[in-house]
Short mmCIF file of C-alpha atoms in Angstrom, two decimals:
data_model
loop_
_atom_site.label_atom_id
_atom_site.label_comp_id
_atom_site.label_asym_id
_atom_site.label_seq_id
_atom_site.Cartn_x
_atom_site.Cartn_y
_atom_site.Cartn_z
CA UNK T 1 -112.65 83.86 36.84
CA UNK T 2 -116.20 84.81 37.81
CA UNK T 3 -117.40 88.16 36.54
CA UNK T 4 -119.03 90.51 39.04
CA UNK T 5 -121.28 91.99 36.34
CA UNK T 6 -122.74 88.55 35.56
CA UNK T 7 -123.84 88.16 39.18
CA UNK T 8 -126.17 91.17 38.96
CA UNK T 9 -127.55 91.34 35.41
CA UNK T 10 -128.97 88.99 32.77
CA UNK T 11 -126.18 88.40 30.26
CA UNK T 12 -127.68 85.33 28.65
CA UNK T 13 -131.03 86.05 27.04
CA UNK T 14 -131.14 89.78 26.22
CA UNK T 15 -129.50 91.56 23.32
CA UNK T 16 -128.60 94.69 25.24
CA UNK T 17 -126.85 96.58 22.45
CA UNK T 18 -127.53 96.08 18.75
CA UNK T 19 -124.92 98.75 18.00
CA UNK T 20 -121.77 99.95 19.75
CA UNK T 21 -122.54 103.27 21.41
CA UNK T 22 -118.87 104.16 21.76
CA UNK T 23 -117.03 106.21 19.18
CA UNK T 24 -114.75 103.95 17.13
CA UNK T 25 -112.92 106.95 15.68
CA UNK T 26 -111.40 107.81 19.04
CA UNK T 27 -110.90 104.15 19.92
CA UNK T 28 -108.99 103.39 16.71
CA UNK T 29 -106.76 106.42 17.19
CA UNK T 30 -106.13 105.58 20.84
CA UNK T 31 -105.16 101.96 20.26
CA UNK T 32 -103.21 102.64 17.04
CA UNK T 33 -103.41 98.98 16.00
CA UNK T 34 -100.45 97.91 13.89
CA UNK T 35 -99.79 94.99 11.58
CA UNK T 36 -98.97 91.96 13.69
CA UNK T 37 -100.65 93.18 16.90
CA UNK T 38 -102.73 90.94 19.12
CA UNK T 39 -105.81 92.89 20.20
CA UNK T 40 -108.35 92.15 22.92
CA UNK T 41 -111.81 93.67 22.53
CA UNK T 42 -115.11 93.59 24.39
CA UNK T 43 -117.41 92.31 21.63
CA UNK T 44 -120.62 94.24 22.37
CA UNK T 45 -122.56 94.39 19.07
CA UNK T 46 -119.37 93.99 17.06
CA UNK T 47 -118.96 97.37 15.33
CA UNK T 48 -115.91 98.56 17.22
CA UNK T 49 -114.30 95.13 17.27
CA UNK T 50 -114.62 95.06 13.48
CA UNK T 51 -113.18 98.58 13.25
CA UNK T 52 -110.01 97.31 14.91
CA UNK T 53 -109.46 94.98 11.95
CA UNK T 54 -108.70 98.01 9.77
CA UNK T 55 -105.23 98.15 11.33
CA UNK T 56 -104.45 94.65 9.96
CA UNK T 57 -103.58 93.08 13.33
CA UNK T 58 -102.44 89.49 13.56
CA UNK T 59 -105.41 88.66 15.78
CA UNK T 60 -108.43 90.30 17.37
CA UNK T 61 -109.90 88.29 20.23
CA UNK T 62 -113.44 89.40 21.09
CA UNK T 63 -114.94 88.37 24.41
CA UNK T 64 -118.43 88.90 25.78
CA UNK T 65 -120.45 87.37 28.59
CA UNK T 66 -123.61 87.49 26.51
CA UNK T 67 -124.18 84.99 23.67
CA UNK T 68 -126.78 87.37 22.23
CA UNK T 69 -124.03 89.98 21.73
CA UNK T 70 -121.89 87.39 19.99
CA UNK T 71 -124.83 86.56 17.71
CA UNK T 72 -124.88 90.25 16.74
CA UNK T 73 -121.15 90.18 16.02
CA UNK T 74 -121.44 86.91 14.11
CA UNK T 75 -124.19 88.20 11.84
CA UNK T 76 -122.14 91.29 11.06
CA UNK T 77 -119.17 89.10 10.13
CA UNK T 78 -121.41 87.05 7.83
CA UNK T 79 -122.80 90.25 6.30
CA UNK T 80 -119.32 91.57 5.50
CA UNK T 81 -118.53 88.24 3.84
CA UNK T 82 -121.72 87.87 1.80
CA UNK T 83 -123.15 91.34 1.11
CA UNK T 84 -122.07 94.45 -0.72
CA UNK T 85 -121.47 97.60 1.27
CA UNK T 86 -124.86 99.08 0.40
CA UNK T 87 -126.58 95.80 1.30
CA UNK T 88 -124.79 95.77 4.66
CA UNK T 89 -126.19 99.21 5.40
CA UNK T 90 -129.68 97.97 4.55
CA UNK T 91 -129.37 94.95 6.85
CA UNK T 92 -128.13 97.09 9.73
CA UNK T 93 -130.95 99.61 9.22
CA UNK T 94 -128.70 102.53 8.32
CA UNK T 95 -130.68 102.92 5.11
CA UNK T 96 -134.29 102.07 4.22
CA UNK T 97 -134.91 98.58 2.83
CA UNK T 98 -137.77 96.22 2.03
CA UNK T 99 -135.58 93.17 1.54
CA UNK T 100 -133.80 92.60 4.82
CA UNK T 101 -135.14 89.03 5.25
CA UNK T 102 -133.59 88.16 1.88
CA UNK T 103 -130.28 89.72 2.89
CA UNK T 104 -130.33 87.79 6.16
CA UNK T 105 -131.00 84.56 4.24
CA UNK T 106 -127.82 85.13 2.23
CA UNK T 107 -125.83 85.42 5.47
CA UNK T 108 -127.53 82.66 7.46
CA UNK T 109 -125.45 79.69 6.29
CA UNK T 110 -122.29 81.32 7.69
CA UNK T 111 -123.76 81.52 11.19
CA UNK T 112 -123.31 78.97 13.96
CA UNK T 113 -126.36 76.99 15.02
CA UNK T 114 -126.82 79.13 18.12
CA UNK T 115 -126.73 82.35 16.11
CA UNK T 116 -129.08 80.94 13.48
CA UNK T 117 -131.58 80.06 16.20
CA UNK T 118 -131.20 83.50 17.78
CA UNK T 119 -131.93 85.44 14.58
CA UNK T 120 -134.45 82.96 13.16
CA UNK T 121 -136.56 83.58 16.25
CA UNK T 122 -136.53 87.34 15.59
CA UNK T 123 -137.86 87.92 12.06
CA UNK T 124 -139.38 91.27 13.03
CA UNK T 125 -135.99 92.49 14.28
CA UNK T 126 -134.34 91.38 11.05
CA UNK T 127 -137.02 93.11 8.96
CA UNK T 128 -136.65 96.34 10.97
CA UNK T 129 -132.84 96.33 10.69
CA UNK T 130 -130.60 94.42 13.07
CA UNK T 131 -129.15 97.67 14.40
CA UNK T 132 -132.47 98.41 16.11
CA UNK T 133 -132.86 95.02 17.81
CA UNK T 134 -131.28 95.76 21.21
CA UNK T 135 -132.80 96.89 24.48
CA UNK T 136 -130.82 100.14 24.35
CA UNK T 137 -131.98 100.90 20.81
CA UNK T 138 -135.60 100.24 21.81
CA UNK T 139 -135.14 102.75 24.61
CA UNK T 140 -134.00 105.34 22.09
CA UNK T 141 -136.95 104.44 19.86
CA UNK T 142 -139.33 105.29 22.72
CA UNK T 143 -137.49 108.58 23.16
CA UNK T 144 -137.69 109.34 19.43
CA UNK T 145 -141.28 108.27 18.80
CA UNK T 146 -143.01 109.08 22.09
CA UNK T 147 -141.07 111.57 24.19
CA UNK T 148 -139.33 113.88 21.72
CA UNK T 149 -142.55 114.84 19.84
CA UNK T 150 -143.89 116.15 23.14
CA UNK T 151 -141.27 118.90 23.16
CA UNK T 152 -140.08 119.47 19.58
CA UNK T 153 -141.75 119.35 16.20
CA UNK T 154 -140.35 117.14 13.49
CA UNK T 155 -139.05 120.08 11.49
CA UNK T 156 -137.13 121.33 14.55
CA UNK T 157 -135.53 117.92 14.99
CA UNK T 158 -134.50 117.75 11.34
CA UNK T 159 -133.26 121.33 11.48
CA UNK T 160 -130.95 120.37 14.35
CA UNK T 161 -129.16 118.01 11.94
CA UNK T 162 -128.38 120.72 9.38
CA UNK T 163 -124.75 121.94 9.12
CA UNK T 164 -124.04 125.13 11.07
CA UNK T 165 -121.08 127.09 12.37
CA UNK T 166 -120.33 126.78 16.10
CA UNK T 167 -121.91 130.18 16.69
CA UNK T 168 -125.04 129.16 14.80
CA UNK T 169 -125.23 125.89 16.75
CA UNK T 170 -125.07 127.82 20.01
CA UNK T 171 -127.85 130.13 18.88
CA UNK T 172 -130.05 127.25 17.70
CA UNK T 173 -129.53 125.40 20.98
CA UNK T 174 -130.28 128.45 23.12
CA UNK T 175 -133.25 129.76 21.16
CA UNK T 176 -134.95 126.69 19.75
CA UNK T 177 -133.78 123.49 21.45
CA UNK T 178 -132.99 124.02 25.11
CA UNK T 179 -136.50 124.81 26.30
CA UNK T 180 -137.86 124.21 29.78
CA UNK T 181 -140.04 121.43 28.40
CA UNK T 182 -136.98 119.78 26.84
CA UNK T 183 -135.03 119.87 30.10
CA UNK T 184 -137.96 118.52 32.12
CA UNK T 185 -138.64 115.68 29.72
CA UNK T 186 -134.95 114.81 29.45
CA UNK T 187 -134.41 114.64 33.21
CA UNK T 188 -137.41 112.35 33.55
CA UNK T 189 -136.64 110.01 30.68
CA UNK T 190 -132.91 109.77 31.30
CA UNK T 191 -133.11 109.35 35.05
CA UNK T 192 -131.17 106.44 36.52
CA UNK T 193 -134.48 104.68 37.22
CA UNK T 194 -135.79 104.75 33.65
CA UNK T 195 -132.42 104.38 31.98
CA UNK T 196 -131.73 101.38 34.18
CA UNK T 197 -135.07 99.66 33.70
CA UNK T 198 -135.75 100.48 30.03
CA UNK T 199 -132.32 101.07 28.54
CA UNK T 200 -129.46 99.40 30.34
CA UNK T 201 -129.80 97.50 33.62
CA UNK T 202 -130.43 98.81 37.16
CA UNK T 203 -127.32 97.00 38.41
CA UNK T 204 -125.13 99.04 36.07
CA UNK T 205 -125.72 102.07 38.29
CA UNK T 206 -124.94 100.54 41.67
CA UNK T 207 -121.64 102.46 42.00
CA UNK T 208 -122.99 105.73 40.61
CA UNK T 209 -123.10 108.90 42.68
CA UNK T 210 -124.84 112.06 41.52
CA UNK T 211 -127.54 112.69 38.93
CA UNK T 212 -127.29 110.62 35.77
CA UNK T 213 -129.76 112.90 33.97
CA UNK T 214 -127.88 116.11 34.82
CA UNK T 215 -124.62 114.57 33.63
CA UNK T 216 -126.21 113.46 30.36
CA UNK T 217 -127.91 116.82 29.81
CA UNK T 218 -124.55 118.60 30.03
CA UNK T 219 -122.99 116.09 27.66
CA UNK T 220 -125.84 116.53 25.17
CA UNK T 221 -125.12 120.25 25.07
CA UNK T 222 -121.49 119.43 24.24
CA UNK T 223 -122.63 117.14 21.41
CA UNK T 224 -125.09 119.66 19.97
CA UNK T 225 -123.02 122.83 20.30
CA UNK T 226 -119.30 122.12 20.65
CA UNK T 227 -119.43 119.19 18.23
CA UNK T 228 -121.34 119.14 14.96
CA UNK T 229 -124.57 117.09 15.17
CA UNK T 230 -124.90 117.07 11.39
CA UNK T 231 -121.77 114.85 11.26
CA UNK T 232 -122.64 112.66 14.24
CA UNK T 233 -123.96 109.17 13.31
CA UNK T 234 -125.08 108.43 16.85
CA UNK T 235 -127.27 111.53 17.07
CA UNK T 236 -128.64 110.80 13.61
CA UNK T 237 -129.76 107.34 14.75
CA UNK T 238 -131.22 108.55 18.04
CA UNK T 239 -133.27 111.27 16.34
CA UNK T 240 -134.20 109.56 13.04
CA UNK T 241 -133.79 105.81 13.55
CA UNK T 242 -131.17 105.47 10.81
CA UNK T 243 -127.73 106.77 9.83
CA UNK T 244 -128.40 107.93 6.30
CA UNK T 245 -125.10 109.14 4.87
CA UNK T 246 -123.56 109.87 8.29
CA UNK T 247 -121.97 106.54 9.16
CA UNK T 248 -119.97 105.26 12.12
CA UNK T 249 -116.44 104.04 11.46
CA UNK T 250 -117.09 100.35 10.68
CA UNK T 251 -119.89 101.15 8.21
CA UNK T 252 -118.06 103.68 6.07
CA UNK T 253 -117.38 102.62 2.49
CA UNK T 254 -113.65 103.32 2.86
CA UNK T 255 -113.41 100.76 5.70
CA UNK T 256 -115.49 97.99 4.12
CA UNK T 257 -112.79 96.15 2.18
CA UNK T 258 -110.22 96.43 4.98
CA UNK T 259 -112.65 94.82 7.41
CA UNK T 260 -113.80 92.15 4.94
CA UNK T 261 -110.22 91.23 3.99
CA UNK T 262 -109.20 90.76 7.64
CA UNK T 263 -112.19 88.81 8.96
CA UNK T 264 -110.14 85.62 9.25
CA UNK T 265 -108.01 87.38 11.88
CA UNK T 266 -111.01 87.70 14.22
CA UNK T 267 -112.15 85.16 16.82
CA UNK T 268 -114.85 85.44 19.46
CA UNK T 269 -115.67 83.63 22.68
CA UNK T 270 -118.44 83.73 25.27
CA UNK T 271 -116.35 84.62 28.30
CA UNK T 272 -115.58 87.54 30.61
CA UNK T 273 -112.56 89.73 29.94
CA UNK T 274 -111.07 88.41 33.16
CA UNK T 275 -110.59 85.08 31.35
CA UNK T 276 -108.62 86.55 28.44
CA UNK T 277 -105.59 84.41 29.25
CA UNK T 278 -107.52 81.27 28.33
CA UNK T 279 -107.61 82.33 24.66
CA UNK T 280 -104.23 83.93 24.09
CA UNK T 281 -102.33 80.66 23.55
CA UNK T 282 -99.07 82.06 24.82
CA UNK T 283 -99.42 85.37 22.97
CA UNK T 284 -99.27 88.77 24.63
CA UNK T 285 -101.80 91.56 24.18
CA UNK T 286 -100.62 94.65 22.27
CA UNK T 287 -103.87 96.63 22.57
CA UNK T 288 -107.18 96.29 24.42
CA UNK T 289 -110.62 97.84 24.05
CA UNK T 290 -112.31 97.47 27.43
CA UNK T 291 -115.47 99.36 26.45
CA UNK T 292 -116.93 100.66 29.74
CA UNK T 293 -116.81 97.41 31.73
CA UNK T 294 -114.92 98.90 34.68
CA UNK T 295 -118.04 101.00 35.30
CA UNK T 296 -119.89 97.93 36.56
CA UNK T 297 -117.23 96.66 38.96
CA UNK T 298 -116.28 97.40 42.53
CA UNK T 299 -112.87 98.93 43.03
CA UNK T 300 -111.58 95.56 44.25
CA UNK T 301 -112.84 93.70 41.19
CA UNK T 302 -111.71 96.44 38.81
CA UNK T 303 -108.22 96.13 40.27
CA UNK T 304 -108.34 92.34 39.86
CA UNK T 305 -109.44 92.59 36.21
CA UNK T 306 -106.72 95.10 35.41
CA UNK T 307 -104.18 92.91 37.15
CA UNK T 308 -105.21 89.95 34.98
CA UNK T 309 -104.85 92.14 31.92
CA UNK T 310 -101.35 93.24 32.91
CA UNK T 311 -100.34 89.62 33.36
CA UNK T 312 -101.11 88.89 29.71
CA UNK T 313 -99.99 92.18 28.11
CA UNK T 314 -96.62 93.16 26.74
CA UNK T 315 -94.86 96.23 28.06
CA UNK T 316 -96.15 99.23 26.14
CA UNK T 317 -99.54 97.69 25.36
CA UNK T 318 -102.21 100.33 24.78
CA UNK T 319 -105.44 100.15 26.79
CA UNK T 320 -108.54 102.26 26.15
CA UNK T 321 -111.87 102.43 27.96
CA UNK T 322 -114.72 104.73 28.92
CA UNK T 323 -116.10 105.91 32.26
CA UNK T 324 -119.69 107.17 32.30
CA UNK T 325 -120.56 107.92 35.90
CA UNK T 326 -118.10 105.84 37.93
CA UNK T 327 -114.42 106.85 37.94
CA UNK T 328 -112.16 103.87 37.31
CA UNK T 329 -108.51 104.20 36.23
CA UNK T 330 -105.81 101.58 35.95
CA UNK T 331 -103.16 104.17 36.78
CA UNK T 332 -104.94 104.85 40.10
CA UNK T 333 -105.34 101.21 41.10
CA UNK T 334 -102.08 99.79 39.73
CA UNK T 335 -99.76 102.78 39.23
CA UNK T 336 -96.71 100.55 38.86
CA UNK T 337 -98.29 98.86 35.83
CA UNK T 338 -100.35 101.54 34.07
CA UNK T 339 -98.96 104.78 32.67
CA UNK T 340 -101.64 107.41 31.92
CA UNK T 341 -101.72 109.42 28.71
CA UNK T 342 -103.72 112.42 29.92
CA UNK T 343 -103.20 114.78 26.98
CA UNK T 344 -104.26 112.21 24.42
CA UNK T 345 -107.14 111.02 26.61
CA UNK T 346 -108.49 114.55 27.01
CA UNK T 347 -108.15 115.43 23.34
CA UNK T 348 -109.97 112.28 22.24
CA UNK T 349 -112.64 112.70 24.91
CA UNK T 350 -113.40 116.20 23.65
CA UNK T 351 -113.84 114.80 20.13
CA UNK T 352 -115.94 111.79 21.21
CA UNK T 353 -119.20 111.74 19.26
CA UNK T 354 -120.83 109.33 21.72
CA UNK T 355 -121.61 111.93 24.29
CA UNK T 356 -122.80 109.79 27.22
CA UNK T 357 -119.46 109.39 28.93
CA UNK T 358 -117.64 111.37 31.58
CA UNK T 359 -114.18 110.29 30.49
CA UNK T 360 -112.23 108.40 27.84
CA UNK T 361 -109.03 106.91 29.19
CA UNK T 362 -105.93 105.83 27.31
CA UNK T 363 -103.13 104.12 29.26
CA UNK T 364 -100.04 102.05 28.57
CA UNK T 365 -98.92 98.92 30.36
CA UNK T 366 -95.48 99.45 31.87
#
């Protein structure tokens, strides 16, 4: 089945995301992966797909249109096999390191030829930390190094990341962070035009209505005031270029062995999600991480993708995905086949540390 997204954007040569910018904590809770489950996952950079291994499923099938994204996943798999936890953090870029080329060399023999060629051609990306190698991460680096210093001093940025009570966070945001200069810069840099050209892809916004920047500005306030930025790994990376001790789900020490021990249960393929049936081998899906792929599809094609998913899912299968600016819901398009879980969806959305999205949706196949 031809993917609509592939008709409008380059999914062959660009590593778009060197990290998953979707909160695996809410994803893992939503999908509640159990021993013996068959799980479908959009590969992206691999972090969230690897997080799903912590539930000890029978199989995780990762699909992505972009071979560069699969190279990112494959290198992570090799790193879990060959490195210690602290060395993994160095290779990703979560912690400082002067030996990333050596760490990569220890992982290289476990990579396919295509992935070896991909990473061999990018020694500077390896040396800088593979988590900074994507187009989206480079966009954040411009924000961090060029734009943010125009509005806030370094000590203000670091102060934002200090633990505070909710009342103290509100006061800090109102009095020190949310200046007119901040709002002006943010609306410029996170406009659909710049976000599309420098960060994501212009075609990703073709179904968007309304101001992307205004939506994101409101969500940033939620992340900085309602949630705790001192405990948010995504904000730490955006503002400092590393995670430090504030790690996303797949990189936490308590998850390392569970992921490493279940790596043989993971497979990956360069294919659209619409083609999931080609890789199931008669099995049915128990859970699916669709990332935010419905965002990029017309209503007709979103309905077709969801219909293909239903065809290969067991009754009661759990489906989770994000909407950023474009509302897409399986229970709206195929109400006979998708049962919404609004209370759980809302609760997890409110806790979501990746603050870009308008909605997090959990549904069951009926």
